[in-house]
């Protein structure tokens, strides 16, 4: 007689293994496209790729900031030019009205003087040559005509300049849109990679970030620091008031910052105007080596991809990257040091 035994239930261990395998399978479906088929990238691989994406997004952010700064400048210049053109046109209209009154007066007196008639019906440049040769202009008429000519030339030049700037503005706005899209794409790719990590791996990365962060009390006085300049000390003190503010691409304070936004804001509080991007801030002072750094100096890393303020004792204060906040950090954890700049 056949035995009717109850099927053996899977052990708890086996259930756990199956559940873990299922979770891994789900994670594999969302991993980066450049990972090997069927192979989940390790935590370190994900971190490396994410850091690279953040670096690339920061470079794109710098280009975005530069284009935004150019856009603001162009908009102001165009507005000023348009105001000048409007005022110039008003002045030209007054000059022409004066000539019209002269013609009306002469007409009421018995007819328009041939010189005024010629003036009103001809191109001013052409008229000046002809009328001067005919000796038909009074000194007052010559002066009025010269003012009209000068005003017309100025208006033509201003209108041409405004048209060129408007074209430049359209190109700049296009660049802004492209860079914004590039930044968003890289940040989205970074988030997709982070989503492939387990909760424990994410916790480990967070712990690494925490270790990278340095509070003011953690900094050890090495005793060999150069003294900060007045403006450098003031900029550093201002930056320290922003500890904990979030990193946001394009942020320039006071609620959020990117790396060059923080340094620009800090120096503004010290009464010093510096430019907006890392690749222009490198020219805002004198370049110095690592051994010459003093608190408040600008410090540049990773092929001008990042900037912060030297805080002394091999530490900087900076806005690191998306998902972090303004913090102190050891220079050893940031990347390749390039040079410092004393503003």
Short mmCIF file of C-alpha atoms in Angstrom, two decimals:
data_model
loop_
_atom_site.label_atom_id
_atom_site.label_comp_id
_atom_site.label_asym_id
_atom_site.label_seq_id
_atom_site.Cartn_x
_atom_site.Cartn_y
_atom_site.Cartn_z
CA UNK A 1 0.00 0.00 0.00
CA UNK A 2 1.36 3.34 -0.97
CA UNK A 3 2.46 5.58 1.81
CA UNK A 4 0.62 8.90 2.12
CA UNK A 5 3.22 10.99 3.87
CA UNK A 6 2.69 14.76 4.34
CA UNK A 7 5.05 16.72 2.07
CA UNK A 8 8.05 18.08 3.91
CA UNK A 9 7.76 21.85 4.60
CA UNK A 10 10.66 24.04 3.55
CA UNK A 11 12.88 25.06 6.42
CA UNK A 12 13.02 28.65 7.67
CA UNK A 13 16.56 28.85 6.34
CA UNK A 14 15.43 27.81 2.90
CA UNK A 15 12.60 30.37 2.93
CA UNK A 16 15.09 33.09 3.87
CA UNK A 17 17.41 32.08 1.06
CA UNK A 18 14.57 32.08 -1.45
CA UNK A 19 13.34 35.47 -0.24
CA UNK A 20 16.84 36.94 -0.48
CA UNK A 21 17.25 35.51 -3.97
CA UNK A 22 13.96 37.04 -5.05
CA UNK A 23 14.98 40.44 -3.68
CA UNK A 24 18.30 40.18 -5.48
CA UNK A 25 16.50 39.37 -8.72
CA UNK A 26 14.36 42.50 -8.34
CA UNK A 27 17.45 44.61 -7.66
CA UNK A 28 19.19 43.21 -10.71
CA UNK A 29 16.41 44.44 -12.95
CA UNK A 30 17.13 48.03 -11.94
CA UNK A 31 20.91 48.03 -11.91
CA UNK A 32 22.99 50.28 -14.17
CA UNK A 33 23.07 49.39 -17.84
CA UNK A 34 26.87 49.16 -17.87
CA UNK A 35 26.96 46.44 -15.20
CA UNK A 36 27.62 42.95 -16.51
CA UNK A 37 24.44 41.01 -17.34
CA UNK A 38 23.24 39.13 -14.26
CA UNK A 39 25.87 40.74 -12.03
CA UNK A 40 24.84 43.18 -9.32
CA UNK A 41 27.42 45.94 -8.80
CA UNK A 42 29.06 45.97 -5.39
CA UNK A 43 28.59 48.81 -2.93
CA UNK A 44 32.04 50.17 -3.73
CA UNK A 45 31.36 50.00 -7.47
CA UNK A 46 28.09 51.83 -7.02
CA UNK A 47 29.77 54.47 -4.87
CA UNK A 48 32.50 54.97 -7.45
CA UNK A 49 30.00 55.36 -10.28
CA UNK A 50 27.76 57.64 -8.24
CA UNK A 51 30.70 59.83 -7.25
CA UNK A 52 31.67 60.08 -10.93
CA UNK A 53 28.12 61.08 -11.86
CA UNK A 54 28.07 63.66 -9.08
CA UNK A 55 31.40 65.03 -10.29
CA UNK A 56 30.08 65.27 -13.86
CA UNK A 57 26.88 66.93 -12.65
CA UNK A 58 28.95 69.46 -10.71
CA UNK A 59 30.91 70.32 -13.85
CA UNK A 60 27.63 70.72 -15.73
CA UNK A 61 26.29 72.83 -12.86
CA UNK A 62 29.31 75.12 -13.16
CA UNK A 63 28.58 75.58 -16.87
CA UNK A 64 24.93 76.21 -16.01
CA UNK A 65 25.92 78.82 -13.42
CA UNK A 66 28.19 80.52 -15.94
CA UNK A 67 25.40 80.63 -18.52
CA UNK A 68 22.94 81.92 -15.92
CA UNK A 69 25.35 84.68 -14.91
CA UNK A 70 25.80 85.59 -18.58
CA UNK A 71 22.05 85.59 -19.13
CA UNK A 72 21.49 87.98 -16.22
CA UNK A 73 24.23 90.28 -17.51
CA UNK A 74 22.86 90.24 -21.07
CA UNK A 75 19.33 90.97 -19.89
CA UNK A 76 20.56 94.03 -17.99
CA UNK A 77 22.68 95.24 -20.92
CA UNK A 78 19.76 94.80 -23.34
CA UNK A 79 17.44 96.67 -21.00
CA UNK A 80 19.94 99.53 -20.70
CA UNK A 81 20.39 99.66 -24.48
CA UNK A 82 16.65 99.70 -25.06
CA UNK A 83 16.32 102.58 -22.60
CA UNK A 84 19.10 104.47 -24.40
CA UNK A 85 17.43 103.87 -27.77
CA UNK A 86 14.10 105.13 -26.42
CA UNK A 87 15.71 108.28 -25.00
CA UNK A 88 17.71 108.80 -28.19
CA UNK A 89 14.63 108.43 -30.33
CA UNK A 90 12.90 111.04 -28.17
CA UNK A 91 15.80 113.45 -28.63
CA UNK A 92 15.77 112.83 -32.40
CA UNK A 93 12.03 113.48 -32.55
CA UNK A 94 12.52 116.79 -30.75
CA UNK A 95 15.19 117.84 -33.23
CA UNK A 96 12.93 116.94 -36.14
CA UNK A 97 10.00 118.73 -34.53
CA UNK A 98 12.15 121.83 -34.29
CA UNK A 99 12.94 121.65 -37.96
CA UNK A 100 9.27 121.17 -38.71
CA UNK A 101 8.40 124.30 -36.75
CA UNK A 102 11.05 126.20 -38.72
CA UNK A 103 9.49 125.03 -41.98
CA UNK A 104 5.97 125.95 -40.83
CA UNK A 105 7.13 129.42 -39.80
CA UNK A 106 8.75 130.00 -43.17
CA UNK A 107 5.66 128.71 -44.98
CA UNK A 108 3.46 131.20 -43.12
CA UNK A 109 5.93 133.91 -44.04
CA UNK A 110 5.59 133.25 -47.73
CA UNK A 111 7.31 129.95 -48.50
CA UNK A 112 9.84 127.43 -47.25
CA UNK A 113 13.48 128.34 -47.61
CA UNK A 114 15.10 126.08 -50.26
CA UNK A 115 17.67 124.92 -47.70
CA UNK A 116 14.99 123.83 -45.21
CA UNK A 117 12.93 122.21 -47.98
CA UNK A 118 15.98 120.30 -49.11
CA UNK A 119 16.73 119.29 -45.57
CA UNK A 120 13.25 117.96 -44.87
CA UNK A 121 13.07 115.93 -48.05
CA UNK A 122 16.56 114.45 -48.25
CA UNK A 123 18.85 112.13 -46.36
CA UNK A 124 20.68 114.31 -43.76
CA UNK A 125 24.12 113.00 -44.72
CA UNK A 126 23.54 113.67 -48.40
CA UNK A 127 21.95 117.01 -47.61
CA UNK A 128 24.89 118.23 -45.53
CA UNK A 129 27.25 117.72 -48.45
CA UNK A 130 24.97 119.36 -51.00
CA UNK A 131 23.78 122.22 -48.85
CA UNK A 132 27.26 123.05 -47.60
CA UNK A 133 28.46 123.21 -51.19
CA UNK A 134 25.55 125.51 -52.00
CA UNK A 135 26.30 127.67 -48.96
CA UNK A 136 22.61 127.47 -48.10
CA UNK A 137 22.83 126.72 -44.35
CA UNK A 138 22.90 129.11 -41.46
CA UNK A 139 25.15 128.24 -38.53
CA UNK A 140 22.08 127.24 -36.47
CA UNK A 141 20.86 124.92 -39.22
CA UNK A 142 24.30 123.33 -39.53
CA UNK A 143 24.41 122.67 -35.80
CA UNK A 144 20.91 121.17 -35.80
CA UNK A 145 21.69 118.99 -38.77
CA UNK A 146 24.90 117.69 -37.19
CA UNK A 147 22.98 116.75 -34.05
CA UNK A 148 20.43 114.85 -36.14
CA UNK A 149 23.19 113.00 -37.98
CA UNK A 150 25.00 112.08 -34.77
CA UNK A 151 21.81 110.94 -33.09
CA UNK A 152 20.83 108.78 -36.07
CA UNK A 153 24.22 107.09 -36.17
CA UNK A 154 24.17 106.45 -32.42
CA UNK A 155 20.67 104.97 -32.59
CA UNK A 156 21.64 102.71 -35.49
CA UNK A 157 24.66 101.42 -33.58
CA UNK A 158 22.66 100.86 -30.38
CA UNK A 159 19.94 99.00 -32.24
CA UNK A 160 22.54 96.80 -33.93
CA UNK A 161 24.22 96.08 -30.60
CA UNK A 162 20.89 95.27 -28.96
CA UNK A 163 20.00 92.86 -31.81
CA UNK A 164 23.35 91.06 -31.41
CA UNK A 165 22.87 90.77 -27.66
CA UNK A 166 19.35 89.43 -28.12
CA UNK A 167 20.73 86.69 -30.37
CA UNK A 168 23.44 85.94 -27.80
CA UNK A 169 20.75 85.81 -25.11
CA UNK A 170 18.74 83.28 -27.10
CA UNK A 171 21.84 81.06 -27.49
CA UNK A 172 22.61 81.41 -23.78
CA UNK A 173 19.10 80.38 -22.80
CA UNK A 174 19.43 77.34 -25.04
CA UNK A 175 22.68 76.42 -23.26
CA UNK A 176 20.95 76.85 -19.91
CA UNK A 177 18.23 74.41 -20.90
CA UNK A 178 20.74 71.85 -22.18
CA UNK A 179 22.90 72.02 -19.05
CA UNK A 180 19.88 71.79 -16.77
CA UNK A 181 18.74 68.67 -18.63
CA UNK A 182 22.26 67.21 -18.40
CA UNK A 183 22.41 67.82 -14.64
CA UNK A 184 19.00 66.27 -14.07
CA UNK A 185 19.95 63.24 -16.17
CA UNK A 186 23.14 62.57 -14.25
CA UNK A 187 21.44 62.97 -10.89
CA UNK A 188 18.67 60.60 -12.01
CA UNK A 189 21.27 58.03 -13.10
CA UNK A 190 23.01 58.35 -9.73
CA UNK A 191 19.73 57.77 -7.91
CA UNK A 192 19.01 54.67 -10.00
CA UNK A 193 22.37 53.25 -8.99
CA UNK A 194 21.76 54.03 -5.34
CA UNK A 195 18.41 52.27 -5.58
CA UNK A 196 20.22 49.01 -6.42
CA UNK A 197 21.77 48.95 -2.93
CA UNK A 198 20.35 47.08 -0.02
CA UNK A 199 19.25 48.89 3.12
CA UNK A 200 22.43 47.77 4.86
CA UNK A 201 24.65 48.98 2.00
CA UNK A 202 22.91 52.34 2.07
CA UNK A 203 23.47 52.52 5.82
CA UNK A 204 27.16 51.71 5.31
CA UNK A 205 27.49 54.51 2.75
CA UNK A 206 25.74 56.92 5.10
CA UNK A 207 28.19 55.95 7.83
CA UNK A 208 31.10 56.65 5.49
CA UNK A 209 29.64 60.07 4.73
CA UNK A 210 29.30 60.71 8.44
CA UNK A 211 32.94 59.81 9.01
CA UNK A 212 33.97 62.15 6.19
CA UNK A 213 32.16 65.02 7.84
CA UNK A 214 34.15 66.93 10.41
CA UNK A 215 32.74 69.19 13.09
CA UNK A 216 34.67 72.21 14.26
CA UNK A 217 35.52 70.45 17.51
CA UNK A 218 37.12 67.53 15.68
CA UNK A 219 39.79 69.67 14.08
CA UNK A 220 43.17 69.34 15.74
CA UNK A 221 45.33 72.42 16.04
CA UNK A 222 48.53 71.51 14.20
CA UNK A 223 50.27 74.66 15.39
CA UNK A 224 51.82 75.51 12.03
CA UNK A 225 49.00 77.32 10.25
CA UNK A 226 49.51 80.62 8.49
CA UNK A 227 47.29 83.38 9.91
CA UNK A 228 44.16 84.21 7.98
CA UNK A 229 43.82 87.58 6.30
CA UNK A 230 41.02 89.86 7.45
CA UNK A 231 38.84 89.12 4.45
CA UNK A 232 39.70 85.40 4.49
CA UNK A 233 38.83 85.13 8.18
CA UNK A 234 35.55 86.97 7.60
CA UNK A 235 34.63 84.71 4.66
CA UNK A 236 35.42 81.59 6.67
CA UNK A 237 33.37 82.82 9.62
CA UNK A 238 30.44 83.51 7.30
CA UNK A 239 30.69 80.03 5.75
CA UNK A 240 30.62 78.43 9.21
CA UNK A 241 27.23 80.01 9.86
CA UNK A 242 25.89 77.95 6.95
CA UNK A 243 26.89 74.53 8.30
CA UNK A 244 24.08 72.06 7.74
CA UNK A 245 22.51 73.90 4.78
CA UNK A 246 21.74 71.48 1.91
CA UNK A 247 23.65 71.11 -1.33
CA UNK A 248 21.49 72.08 -4.32
CA UNK A 249 22.79 72.42 -7.89
CA UNK A 250 22.81 76.12 -8.75
CA UNK A 251 22.26 77.14 -5.11
CA UNK A 252 23.92 80.41 -4.10
CA UNK A 253 22.39 80.98 -0.68
CA UNK A 254 21.16 81.65 1.79
CA UNK A 255 19.00 78.49 1.94
CA UNK A 256 21.08 76.12 -0.18
CA UNK A 257 24.40 76.03 -2.01
CA UNK A 258 26.55 74.34 -4.58
CA UNK A 259 30.31 74.47 -4.06
CA UNK A 260 31.08 77.77 -5.81
CA UNK A 261 27.80 79.27 -4.62
CA UNK A 262 28.98 78.85 -1.02
CA UNK A 263 32.40 80.40 -1.62
CA UNK A 264 30.90 83.35 -3.51
CA UNK A 265 28.31 83.94 -0.78
CA UNK A 266 30.89 83.70 1.99
CA UNK A 267 33.16 86.28 0.41
CA UNK A 268 30.22 88.56 -0.29
CA UNK A 269 29.56 88.61 3.47
CA UNK A 270 33.17 89.73 3.88
CA UNK A 271 32.54 92.63 1.49
CA UNK A 272 34.42 91.03 -1.40
CA UNK A 273 32.86 90.27 -4.78
CA UNK A 274 34.13 87.13 -6.50
CA UNK A 275 32.82 85.37 -9.59
CA UNK A 276 30.26 82.56 -9.66
CA UNK A 277 31.99 79.47 -11.06
CA UNK A 278 35.04 77.40 -10.15
CA UNK A 279 36.67 78.02 -13.51
CA UNK A 280 36.43 81.79 -12.97
CA UNK A 281 37.07 81.82 -9.21
CA UNK A 282 40.53 80.39 -9.91
CA UNK A 283 41.35 83.84 -11.34
CA UNK A 284 39.93 85.81 -8.40
CA UNK A 285 43.24 85.96 -6.56
CA UNK A 286 46.81 84.69 -6.40
CA UNK A 287 47.44 80.96 -6.88
CA UNK A 288 49.31 79.27 -4.02
CA UNK A 289 50.52 75.77 -3.12
CA UNK A 290 49.21 73.49 -0.41
CA UNK A 291 51.98 74.44 2.02
CA UNK A 292 51.05 78.13 1.72
CA UNK A 293 47.36 77.77 2.57
CA UNK A 294 45.83 79.98 5.24
CA UNK A 295 42.26 79.86 6.61
CA UNK A 296 39.84 81.51 4.18
CA UNK A 297 41.79 80.68 1.02
CA UNK A 298 39.89 79.08 -1.85
CA UNK A 299 40.94 75.47 -2.46
CA UNK A 300 40.36 73.67 -5.77
CA UNK A 301 40.11 69.95 -6.50
CA UNK A 302 39.55 67.50 -9.35
CA UNK A 303 40.38 69.54 -12.46
CA UNK A 304 38.47 72.59 -11.23
CA UNK A 305 35.48 70.37 -10.55
CA UNK A 306 35.20 71.46 -6.93
CA UNK A 307 36.02 74.39 -4.65
CA UNK A 308 35.82 75.05 -0.93
CA UNK A 309 37.26 77.33 1.75
CA UNK A 310 40.35 76.25 3.65
CA UNK A 311 39.48 76.02 7.34
CA UNK A 312 42.95 75.18 8.69
CA UNK A 313 44.59 71.94 9.76
CA UNK A 314 44.11 70.13 6.43
CA UNK A 315 40.36 70.74 6.63
CA UNK A 316 37.98 72.64 4.38
CA UNK A 317 34.39 73.81 4.67
CA UNK A 318 32.38 73.16 1.53
CA UNK A 319 29.12 72.11 -0.08
CA UNK A 320 30.17 68.60 -1.19
CA UNK A 321 27.56 67.06 -3.51
CA UNK A 322 23.86 66.20 -3.89
CA UNK A 323 22.39 64.59 -0.81
CA UNK A 324 24.85 66.25 1.57
CA UNK A 325 25.03 69.50 3.53
CA UNK A 326 27.60 72.23 4.06
CA UNK A 327 30.23 70.66 6.32
CA UNK A 328 33.86 70.47 7.37
CA UNK A 329 35.87 67.71 5.74
CA UNK A 330 39.44 66.49 5.57
CA UNK A 331 41.19 67.42 2.33
CA UNK A 332 42.38 63.81 2.12
CA UNK A 333 38.85 62.54 1.44
CA UNK A 334 37.84 64.95 -1.31
CA UNK A 335 40.01 64.06 -4.29
CA UNK A 336 42.99 65.47 -6.12
CA UNK A 337 44.10 68.84 -4.76
CA UNK A 338 45.06 71.34 -7.48
CA UNK A 339 45.94 74.64 -5.87
CA UNK A 340 44.74 77.34 -3.54
CA UNK A 341 43.78 80.91 -4.38
CA UNK A 342 44.23 83.82 -1.99
CA UNK A 343 41.52 86.34 -2.80
#
